[in-house]
Amino acid sequence: MIKDIYKNIVYPSKNTQMEGRKMDEFIDELLKQNKRNMTIQEFEQYRDVLYEVSGKAEEIGFTIGFKYGVGIIMESLENMKPTENT
């Protein structure tokens, strides 16, 4: 369910896409630094791996953050329960 929220709501959002450009710039810089040392095929494989890892890390990061956020909410709600003395 969390992955569905990420893939269908979060990822397509304009804000997420704008933030994703920062990662694209970072990957482009890594590619530029290493391009001279690779064949075209090696470069394309390296590029594909970087983007795949980046996408998976973003998804996992969202899942971790989502679960953490829900945990904080649950803990806050627990702390709001009336005690026996009230």
PDB file of N, CA and C in Angstrom:
ATOM      1  N   MET A   1       0.814  -1.182   0.000  1.00  0.00           N
ATOM      2  CA  MET A   1       0.000   0.000   0.000  1.00  0.00           C
ATOM      3  C   MET A   1       0.872   1.266   0.000  1.00  0.00           C
ATOM      4  N   ILE A   2       1.928   1.285   0.785  1.00  0.00           N
ATOM      5  CA  ILE A   2       2.791   2.463   0.835  1.00  0.00           C
ATOM      6  C   ILE A   2       3.456   2.681  -0.521  1.00  0.00           C
ATOM      7  N   LYS A   3       3.883   1.605  -1.167  1.00  0.00           N
ATOM      8  CA  LYS A   3       4.487   1.722  -2.494  1.00  0.00           C
ATOM      9  C   LYS A   3       3.490   2.281  -3.498  1.00  0.00           C
ATOM     10  N   ASP A   4       2.222   1.883  -3.377  1.00  0.00           N
ATOM     11  CA  ASP A   4       1.186   2.407  -4.263  1.00  0.00           C
ATOM     12  C   ASP A   4       0.998   3.908  -4.069  1.00  0.00           C
ATOM     13  N   ILE A   5       1.023   4.352  -2.818  1.00  0.00           N
ATOM     14  CA  ILE A   5       0.917   5.788  -2.534  1.00  0.00           C
ATOM     15  C   ILE A   5       2.083   6.519  -3.186  1.00  0.00           C
ATOM     16  N   TYR A   6       3.274   5.970  -3.031  1.00  0.00           N
ATOM     17  CA  TYR A   6       4.448   6.602  -3.623  1.00  0.00           C
ATOM     18  C   TYR A   6       4.341   6.647  -5.147  1.00  0.00           C
ATOM     19  N   LYS A   7       4.061   5.502  -5.756  1.00  0.00           N
ATOM     20  CA  LYS A   7       4.060   5.414  -7.220  1.00  0.00           C
ATOM     21  C   LYS A   7       2.919   6.183  -7.876  1.00  0.00           C
ATOM     22  N   ASN A   8       1.757   6.228  -7.228  1.00  0.00           N
ATOM     23  CA  ASN A   8       0.586   6.828  -7.859  1.00  0.00           C
ATOM     24  C   ASN A   8       0.284   8.262  -7.431  1.00  0.00           C
ATOM     25  N   ILE A   9       0.792   8.666  -6.274  1.00  0.00           N
ATOM     26  CA  ILE A   9       0.471  10.003  -5.776  1.00  0.00           C
ATOM     27  C   ILE A   9       1.729  10.860  -5.622  1.00  0.00           C
ATOM     28  N   VAL A  10       2.708  10.349  -4.914  1.00  0.00           N
ATOM     29  CA  VAL A  10       3.884  11.151  -4.589  1.00  0.00           C
ATOM     30  C   VAL A  10       4.792  11.335  -5.805  1.00  0.00           C
ATOM     31  N   TYR A  11       5.190  10.243  -6.434  1.00  0.00           N
ATOM     32  CA  TYR A  11       6.156  10.323  -7.531  1.00  0.00           C
ATOM     33  C   TYR A  11       5.683  11.220  -8.676  1.00  0.00           C
ATOM     34  N   PRO A  12       4.422  11.118  -9.106  1.00  0.00           N
ATOM     35  CA  PRO A  12       3.987  11.953 -10.230  1.00  0.00           C
ATOM     36  C   PRO A  12       3.804  13.441  -9.888  1.00  0.00           C
ATOM     37  N   SER A  13       3.865  13.805  -8.619  1.00  0.00           N
ATOM     38  CA  SER A  13       3.594  15.202  -8.245  1.00  0.00           C
ATOM     39  C   SER A  13       4.677  16.134  -8.793  1.00  0.00           C
ATOM     40  N   LYS A  14       4.280  17.363  -9.068  1.00  0.00           N
ATOM     41  CA  LYS A  14       5.225  18.351  -9.605  1.00  0.00           C
ATOM     42  C   LYS A  14       6.366  18.603  -8.635  1.00  0.00           C
ATOM     43  N   ASN A  15       6.058  18.678  -7.350  1.00  0.00           N
ATOM     44  CA  ASN A  15       7.097  18.923  -6.354  1.00  0.00           C
ATOM     45  C   ASN A  15       8.141  17.814  -6.360  1.00  0.00           C
ATOM     46  N   THR A  16       7.686  16.576  -6.411  1.00  0.00           N
ATOM     47  CA  THR A  16       8.620  15.445  -6.439  1.00  0.00           C
ATOM     48  C   THR A  16       9.462  15.479  -7.705  1.00  0.00           C
ATOM     49  N   GLN A  17       8.851  15.817  -8.813  1.00  0.00           N
ATOM     50  CA  GLN A  17       9.590  15.887 -10.071  1.00  0.00           C
ATOM     51  C   GLN A  17      10.640  16.996 -10.031  1.00  0.00           C
ATOM     52  N   MET A  18      10.295  18.131  -9.426  1.00  0.00           N
ATOM     53  CA  MET A  18      11.262  19.225  -9.310  1.00  0.00           C
ATOM     54  C   MET A  18      12.427  18.825  -8.416  1.00  0.00           C
ATOM     55  N   GLU A  19      12.126  18.162  -7.300  1.00  0.00           N
ATOM     56  CA  GLU A  19      13.186  17.689  -6.408  1.00  0.00           C
ATOM     57  C   GLU A  19      14.021  16.616  -7.098  1.00  0.00           C
ATOM     58  N   GLY A  20      13.391  15.820  -7.932  1.00  0.00           N
ATOM     59  CA  GLY A  20      14.099  14.768  -8.661  1.00  0.00           C
ATOM     60  C   GLY A  20      15.147  15.318  -9.605  1.00  0.00           C
ATOM     61  N   ARG A  21      14.942  16.541 -10.058  1.00  0.00           N
ATOM     62  CA  ARG A  21      15.931  17.162 -10.942  1.00  0.00           C
ATOM     63  C   ARG A  21      17.272  17.339 -10.236  1.00  0.00           C
ATOM     64  N   LYS A  22      17.234  17.544  -8.929  1.00  0.00           N
ATOM     65  CA  LYS A  22      18.485  17.657  -8.169  1.00  0.00           C
ATOM     66  C   LYS A  22      19.278  16.356  -8.263  1.00  0.00           C
ATOM     67  N   MET A  23      18.572  15.238  -8.187  1.00  0.00           N
ATOM     68  CA  MET A  23      19.238  13.943  -8.312  1.00  0.00           C
ATOM     69  C   MET A  23      19.759  13.759  -9.726  1.00  0.00           C
ATOM     70  N   ASP A  24      18.982  14.176 -10.713  1.00  0.00           N
ATOM     71  CA  ASP A  24      19.437  14.082 -12.097  1.00  0.00           C
ATOM     72  C   ASP A  24      20.728  14.869 -12.294  1.00  0.00           C
ATOM     73  N   GLU A  25      20.798  16.063 -11.711  1.00  0.00           N
ATOM     74  CA  GLU A  25      22.012  16.882 -11.820  1.00  0.00           C
ATOM     75  C   GLU A  25      23.197  16.188 -11.147  1.00  0.00           C
ATOM     76  N   PHE A  26      22.947  15.583 -10.002  1.00  0.00           N
ATOM     77  CA  PHE A  26      24.006  14.858  -9.295  1.00  0.00           C
ATOM     78  C   PHE A  26      24.502  13.681 -10.134  1.00  0.00           C
ATOM     79  N   ILE A  27      23.576  12.929 -10.692  1.00  0.00           N
ATOM     80  CA  ILE A  27      23.951  11.783 -11.532  1.00  0.00           C
ATOM     81  C   ILE A  27      24.693  12.258 -12.771  1.00  0.00           C
ATOM     82  N   ASP A  28      24.217  13.338 -13.391  1.00  0.00           N
ATOM     83  CA  ASP A  28      24.902  13.873 -14.571  1.00  0.00           C
ATOM     84  C   ASP A  28      26.350  14.239 -14.250  1.00  0.00           C
ATOM     85  N   GLU A  29      26.560  14.809 -13.068  1.00  0.00           N
ATOM     86  CA  GLU A  29      27.924  15.178 -12.667  1.00  0.00           C
ATOM     87  C   GLU A  29      28.790  13.930 -12.500  1.00  0.00           C
ATOM     88  N   LEU A  30      28.241  12.886 -11.872  1.00  0.00           N
ATOM     89  CA  LEU A  30      28.985  11.630 -11.742  1.00  0.00           C
ATOM     90  C   LEU A  30      29.318  11.050 -13.116  1.00  0.00           C
ATOM     91  N   LEU A  31      28.366  11.126 -14.016  1.00  0.00           N
ATOM     92  CA  LEU A  31      28.592  10.605 -15.365  1.00  0.00           C
ATOM     93  C   LEU A  31      29.690  11.383 -16.082  1.00  0.00           C
ATOM     94  N   LYS A  32      29.661  12.695 -15.957  1.00  0.00           N
ATOM     95  CA  LYS A  32      30.685  13.518 -16.605  1.00  0.00           C
ATOM     96  C   LYS A  32      32.076  13.186 -16.072  1.00  0.00           C
ATOM     97  N   GLN A  33      32.172  12.972 -14.769  1.00  0.00           N
ATOM     98  CA  GLN A  33      33.468  12.686 -14.155  1.00  0.00           C
ATOM     99  C   GLN A  33      34.056  11.362 -14.636  1.00  0.00           C
ATOM    100  N   ASN A  34      33.196  10.417 -14.983  1.00  0.00           N
ATOM    101  CA  ASN A  34      33.671   9.074 -15.320  1.00  0.00           C
ATOM    102  C   ASN A  34      33.570   8.723 -16.798  1.00  0.00           C
ATOM    103  N   LYS A  35      32.998   9.604 -17.604  1.00  0.00           N
ATOM    104  CA  LYS A  35      32.743   9.302 -19.007  1.00  0.00           C
ATOM    105  C   LYS A  35      34.022   9.003 -19.784  1.00  0.00           C
ATOM    106  N   ARG A  36      35.067   9.710 -19.510  1.00  0.00           N
ATOM    107  CA  ARG A  36      36.318   9.547 -20.268  1.00  0.00           C
ATOM    108  C   ARG A  36      36.952   8.172 -20.097  1.00  0.00           C
ATOM    109  N   ASN A  37      36.642   7.534 -18.995  1.00  0.00           N
ATOM    110  CA  ASN A  37      37.274   6.252 -18.682  1.00  0.00           C
ATOM    111  C   ASN A  37      36.457   5.046 -19.149  1.00  0.00           C
ATOM    112  N   MET A  38      35.404   5.275 -19.910  1.00  0.00           N
ATOM    113  CA  MET A  38      34.501   4.178 -20.273  1.00  0.00           C
ATOM    114  C   MET A  38      34.220   4.143 -21.767  1.00  0.00           C
ATOM    115  N   THR A  39      33.886   2.938 -22.218  1.00  0.00           N
ATOM    116  CA  THR A  39      33.353   2.807 -23.570  1.00  0.00           C
ATOM    117  C   THR A  39      31.902   3.291 -23.547  1.00  0.00           C
ATOM    118  N   ILE A  40      31.312   3.465 -24.696  1.00  0.00           N
ATOM    119  CA  ILE A  40      29.914   3.904 -24.766  1.00  0.00           C
ATOM    120  C   ILE A  40      29.004   2.904 -24.065  1.00  0.00           C
ATOM    121  N   GLN A  41      29.260   1.623 -24.274  1.00  0.00           N
ATOM    122  CA  GLN A  41      28.439   0.582 -23.647  1.00  0.00           C
ATOM    123  C   GLN A  41      28.583   0.612 -22.122  1.00  0.00           C
ATOM    124  N   GLU A  42      29.810   0.750 -21.646  1.00  0.00           N
ATOM    125  CA  GLU A  42      30.037   0.829 -20.198  1.00  0.00           C
ATOM    126  C   GLU A  42      29.364   2.067 -19.611  1.00  0.00           C
ATOM    127  N   PHE A  43      29.456   3.176 -20.336  1.00  0.00           N
ATOM    128  CA  PHE A  43      28.829   4.419 -19.896  1.00  0.00           C
ATOM    129  C   PHE A  43      27.311   4.256 -19.763  1.00  0.00           C
ATOM    130  N   GLU A  44      26.697   3.658 -20.774  1.00  0.00           N
ATOM    131  CA  GLU A  44      25.244   3.456 -20.754  1.00  0.00           C
ATOM    132  C   GLU A  44      24.826   2.526 -19.617  1.00  0.00           C
ATOM    133  N   GLN A  45      25.598   1.486 -19.367  1.00  0.00           N
ATOM    134  CA  GLN A  45      25.301   0.576 -18.267  1.00  0.00           C
ATOM    135  C   GLN A  45      25.449   1.285 -16.924  1.00  0.00           C
ATOM    136  N   TYR A  46      26.501   2.073 -16.776  1.00  0.00           N
ATOM    137  CA  TYR A  46      26.742   2.838 -15.553  1.00  0.00           C
ATOM    138  C   TYR A  46      25.595   3.820 -15.312  1.00  0.00           C
ATOM    139  N   ARG A  47      25.194   4.532 -16.375  1.00  0.00           N
ATOM    140  CA  ARG A  47      24.077   5.484 -16.288  1.00  0.00           C
ATOM    141  C   ARG A  47      22.803   4.777 -15.848  1.00  0.00           C
ATOM    142  N   ASP A  48      22.501   3.653 -16.462  1.00  0.00           N
ATOM    143  CA  ASP A  48      21.290   2.910 -16.128  1.00  0.00           C
ATOM    144  C   ASP A  48      21.305   2.440 -14.672  1.00  0.00           C
ATOM    145  N   VAL A  49      22.450   1.969 -14.215  1.00  0.00           N
ATOM    146  CA  VAL A  49      22.573   1.513 -12.824  1.00  0.00           C
ATOM    147  C   VAL A  49      22.382   2.681 -11.861  1.00  0.00           C
ATOM    148  N   LEU A  50      23.002   3.821 -12.160  1.00  0.00           N
ATOM    149  CA  LEU A  50      22.848   4.987 -11.283  1.00  0.00           C
ATOM    150  C   LEU A  50      21.387   5.403 -11.161  1.00  0.00           C
ATOM    151  N   TYR A  51      20.677   5.454 -12.267  1.00  0.00           N
ATOM    152  CA  TYR A  51      19.269   5.852 -12.226  1.00  0.00           C
ATOM    153  C   TYR A  51      18.404   4.801 -11.529  1.00  0.00           C
ATOM    154  N   GLU A  52      18.719   3.543 -11.730  1.00  0.00           N
ATOM    155  CA  GLU A  52      17.963   2.484 -11.061  1.00  0.00           C
ATOM    156  C   GLU A  52      18.163   2.547  -9.544  1.00  0.00           C
ATOM    157  N   VAL A  53      19.402   2.703  -9.122  1.00  0.00           N
ATOM    158  CA  VAL A  53      19.699   2.800  -7.689  1.00  0.00           C
ATOM    159  C   VAL A  53      19.044   4.048  -7.101  1.00  0.00           C
ATOM    160  N   SER A  54      19.122   5.140  -7.819  1.00  0.00           N
ATOM    161  CA  SER A  54      18.523   6.390  -7.348  1.00  0.00           C
ATOM    162  C   SER A  54      17.016   6.246  -7.148  1.00  0.00           C
ATOM    163  N   GLY A  55      16.350   5.654  -8.118  1.00  0.00           N
ATOM    164  CA  GLY A  55      14.901   5.468  -8.022  1.00  0.00           C
ATOM    165  C   GLY A  55      14.507   4.561  -6.871  1.00  0.00           C
ATOM    166  N   LYS A  56      15.231   3.477  -6.702  1.00  0.00           N
ATOM    167  CA  LYS A  56      14.931   2.540  -5.619  1.00  0.00           C
ATOM    168  C   LYS A  56      15.199   3.186  -4.260  1.00  0.00           C
ATOM    169  N   ALA A  57      16.295   3.929  -4.153  1.00  0.00           N
ATOM    170  CA  ALA A  57      16.616   4.606  -2.892  1.00  0.00           C
ATOM    171  C   ALA A  57      15.543   5.628  -2.537  1.00  0.00           C
ATOM    172  N   GLU A  58      15.049   6.329  -3.533  1.00  0.00           N
ATOM    173  CA  GLU A  58      13.985   7.305  -3.289  1.00  0.00           C
ATOM    174  C   GLU A  58      12.718   6.614  -2.776  1.00  0.00           C
ATOM    175  N   GLU A  59      12.369   5.511  -3.406  1.00  0.00           N
ATOM    176  CA  GLU A  59      11.177   4.760  -2.991  1.00  0.00           C
ATOM    177  C   GLU A  59      11.339   4.209  -1.570  1.00  0.00           C
ATOM    178  N   ILE A  60      12.487   3.630  -1.282  1.00  0.00           N
ATOM    179  CA  ILE A  60      12.734   3.075   0.050  1.00  0.00           C
ATOM    180  C   ILE A  60      12.747   4.194   1.087  1.00  0.00           C
ATOM    181  N   GLY A  61      13.366   5.322   0.744  1.00  0.00           N
ATOM    182  CA  GLY A  61      13.388   6.461   1.658  1.00  0.00           C
ATOM    183  C   GLY A  61      11.997   6.955   1.979  1.00  0.00           C
ATOM    184  N   PHE A  62      11.136   6.991   0.974  1.00  0.00           N
ATOM    185  CA  PHE A  62       9.746   7.398   1.206  1.00  0.00           C
ATOM    186  C   PHE A  62       9.060   6.419   2.159  1.00  0.00           C
ATOM    187  N   THR A  63       9.239   5.136   1.920  1.00  0.00           N
ATOM    188  CA  THR A  63       8.610   4.113   2.761  1.00  0.00           C
ATOM    189  C   THR A  63       9.078   4.234   4.212  1.00  0.00           C
ATOM    190  N   ILE A  64      10.371   4.401   4.399  1.00  0.00           N
ATOM    191  CA  ILE A  64      10.911   4.548   5.754  1.00  0.00           C
ATOM    192  C   ILE A  64      10.332   5.800   6.419  1.00  0.00           C
ATOM    193  N   GLY A  65      10.336   6.914   5.700  1.00  0.00           N
ATOM    194  CA  GLY A  65       9.804   8.160   6.240  1.00  0.00           C
ATOM    195  C   GLY A  65       8.321   8.069   6.557  1.00  0.00           C
ATOM    196  N   PHE A  66       7.574   7.401   5.693  1.00  0.00           N
ATOM    197  CA  PHE A  66       6.135   7.232   5.900  1.00  0.00           C
ATOM    198  C   PHE A  66       5.877   6.438   7.180  1.00  0.00           C
ATOM    199  N   LYS A  67       6.581   5.328   7.319  1.00  0.00           N
ATOM    200  CA  LYS A  67       6.402   4.497   8.517  1.00  0.00           C
ATOM    201  C   LYS A  67       6.813   5.249   9.773  1.00  0.00           C
ATOM    202  N   TYR A  68       7.884   6.000   9.687  1.00  0.00           N
ATOM    203  CA  TYR A  68       8.348   6.785  10.824  1.00  0.00           C
ATOM    204  C   TYR A  68       7.290   7.830  11.199  1.00  0.00           C
ATOM    205  N   GLY A  69       6.758   8.513  10.191  1.00  0.00           N
ATOM    206  CA  GLY A  69       5.727   9.514  10.433  1.00  0.00           C
ATOM    207  C   GLY A  69       4.489   8.920  11.080  1.00  0.00           C
ATOM    208  N   VAL A  70       4.046   7.782  10.591  1.00  0.00           N
ATOM    209  CA  VAL A  70       2.887   7.111  11.182  1.00  0.00           C
ATOM    210  C   VAL A  70       3.194   6.714  12.622  1.00  0.00           C
ATOM    211  N   GLY A  71       4.408   6.248  12.879  1.00  0.00           N
ATOM    212  CA  GLY A  71       4.804   5.885  14.242  1.00  0.00           C
ATOM    213  C   GLY A  71       4.732   7.074  15.183  1.00  0.00           C
ATOM    214  N   ILE A  72       5.183   8.227  14.712  1.00  0.00           N
ATOM    215  CA  ILE A  72       5.120   9.442  15.526  1.00  0.00           C
ATOM    216  C   ILE A  72       3.661   9.809  15.817  1.00  0.00           C
ATOM    217  N   ILE A  73       2.818   9.715  14.817  1.00  0.00           N
ATOM    218  CA  ILE A  73       1.395  10.016  15.015  1.00  0.00           C
ATOM    219  C   ILE A  73       0.780   9.054  16.023  1.00  0.00           C
ATOM    220  N   MET A  74       1.088   7.777  15.878  1.00  0.00           N
ATOM    221  CA  MET A  74       0.532   6.776  16.802  1.00  0.00           C
ATOM    222  C   MET A  74       0.997   7.048  18.234  1.00  0.00           C
ATOM    223  N   GLU A  75       2.269   7.365  18.392  1.00  0.00           N
ATOM    224  CA  GLU A  75       2.796   7.660  19.719  1.00  0.00           C
ATOM    225  C   GLU A  75       2.118   8.907  20.302  1.00  0.00           C
ATOM    226  N   SER A  76       1.917   9.902  19.477  1.00  0.00           N
ATOM    227  CA  SER A  76       1.242  11.126  19.935  1.00  0.00           C
ATOM    228  C   SER A  76      -0.186  10.835  20.375  1.00  0.00           C
ATOM    229  N   LEU A  77      -0.867  10.001  19.620  1.00  0.00           N
ATOM    230  CA  LEU A  77      -2.245   9.653  19.978  1.00  0.00           C
ATOM    231  C   LEU A  77      -2.291   8.861  21.275  1.00  0.00           C
ATOM    232  N   GLU A  78      -1.307   7.988  21.458  1.00  0.00           N
ATOM    233  CA  GLU A  78      -1.230   7.220  22.707  1.00  0.00           C
ATOM    234  C   GLU A  78      -1.062   8.159  23.894  1.00  0.00           C
ATOM    235  N   ASN A  79      -0.257   9.174  23.723  1.00  0.00           N
ATOM    236  CA  ASN A  79      -0.005  10.138  24.798  1.00  0.00           C
ATOM    237  C   ASN A  79      -1.208  11.020  25.082  1.00  0.00           C
ATOM    238  N   MET A  80      -2.159  11.060  24.172  1.00  0.00           N
ATOM    239  CA  MET A  80      -3.360  11.878  24.370  1.00  0.00           C
ATOM    240  C   MET A  80      -4.464  11.142  25.103  1.00  0.00           C
ATOM    241  N   LYS A  81      -4.329   9.823  25.250  1.00  0.00           N
ATOM    242  CA  LYS A  81      -5.373   9.052  25.933  1.00  0.00           C
ATOM    243  C   LYS A  81      -5.504   9.537  27.378  1.00  0.00           C
ATOM    244  N   PRO A  82      -6.720   9.667  27.830  1.00  0.00           N
ATOM    245  CA  PRO A  82      -6.898  10.093  29.232  1.00  0.00           C
ATOM    246  C   PRO A  82      -6.367   9.018  30.180  1.00  0.00           C
ATOM    247  N   THR A  83      -5.760   9.471  31.239  1.00  0.00           N
ATOM    248  CA  THR A  83      -5.257   8.532  32.239  1.00  0.00           C
ATOM    249  C   THR A  83      -6.362   8.233  33.242  1.00  0.00           C
ATOM    250  N   GLU A  84      -6.130   7.269  34.107  1.00  0.00           N
ATOM    251  CA  GLU A  84      -7.127   6.880  35.081  1.00  0.00           C
ATOM    252  C   GLU A  84      -7.432   7.996  36.068  1.00  0.00           C
ATOM    253  N   ASN A  85      -6.507   8.919  36.254  1.00  0.00           N
ATOM    254  CA  ASN A  85      -6.681  10.004  37.212  1.00  0.00           C
ATOM    255  C   ASN A  85      -7.483  11.161  36.658  1.00  0.00           C
ATOM    256  N   THR A  86      -7.786  11.196  35.374  1.00  0.00           N
ATOM    257  CA  THR A  86      -8.516  12.322  34.795  1.00  0.00           C
ATOM    258  C   THR A  86      -9.955  12.027  34.554  1.00  0.00           C
TER     259      THR A  86
END
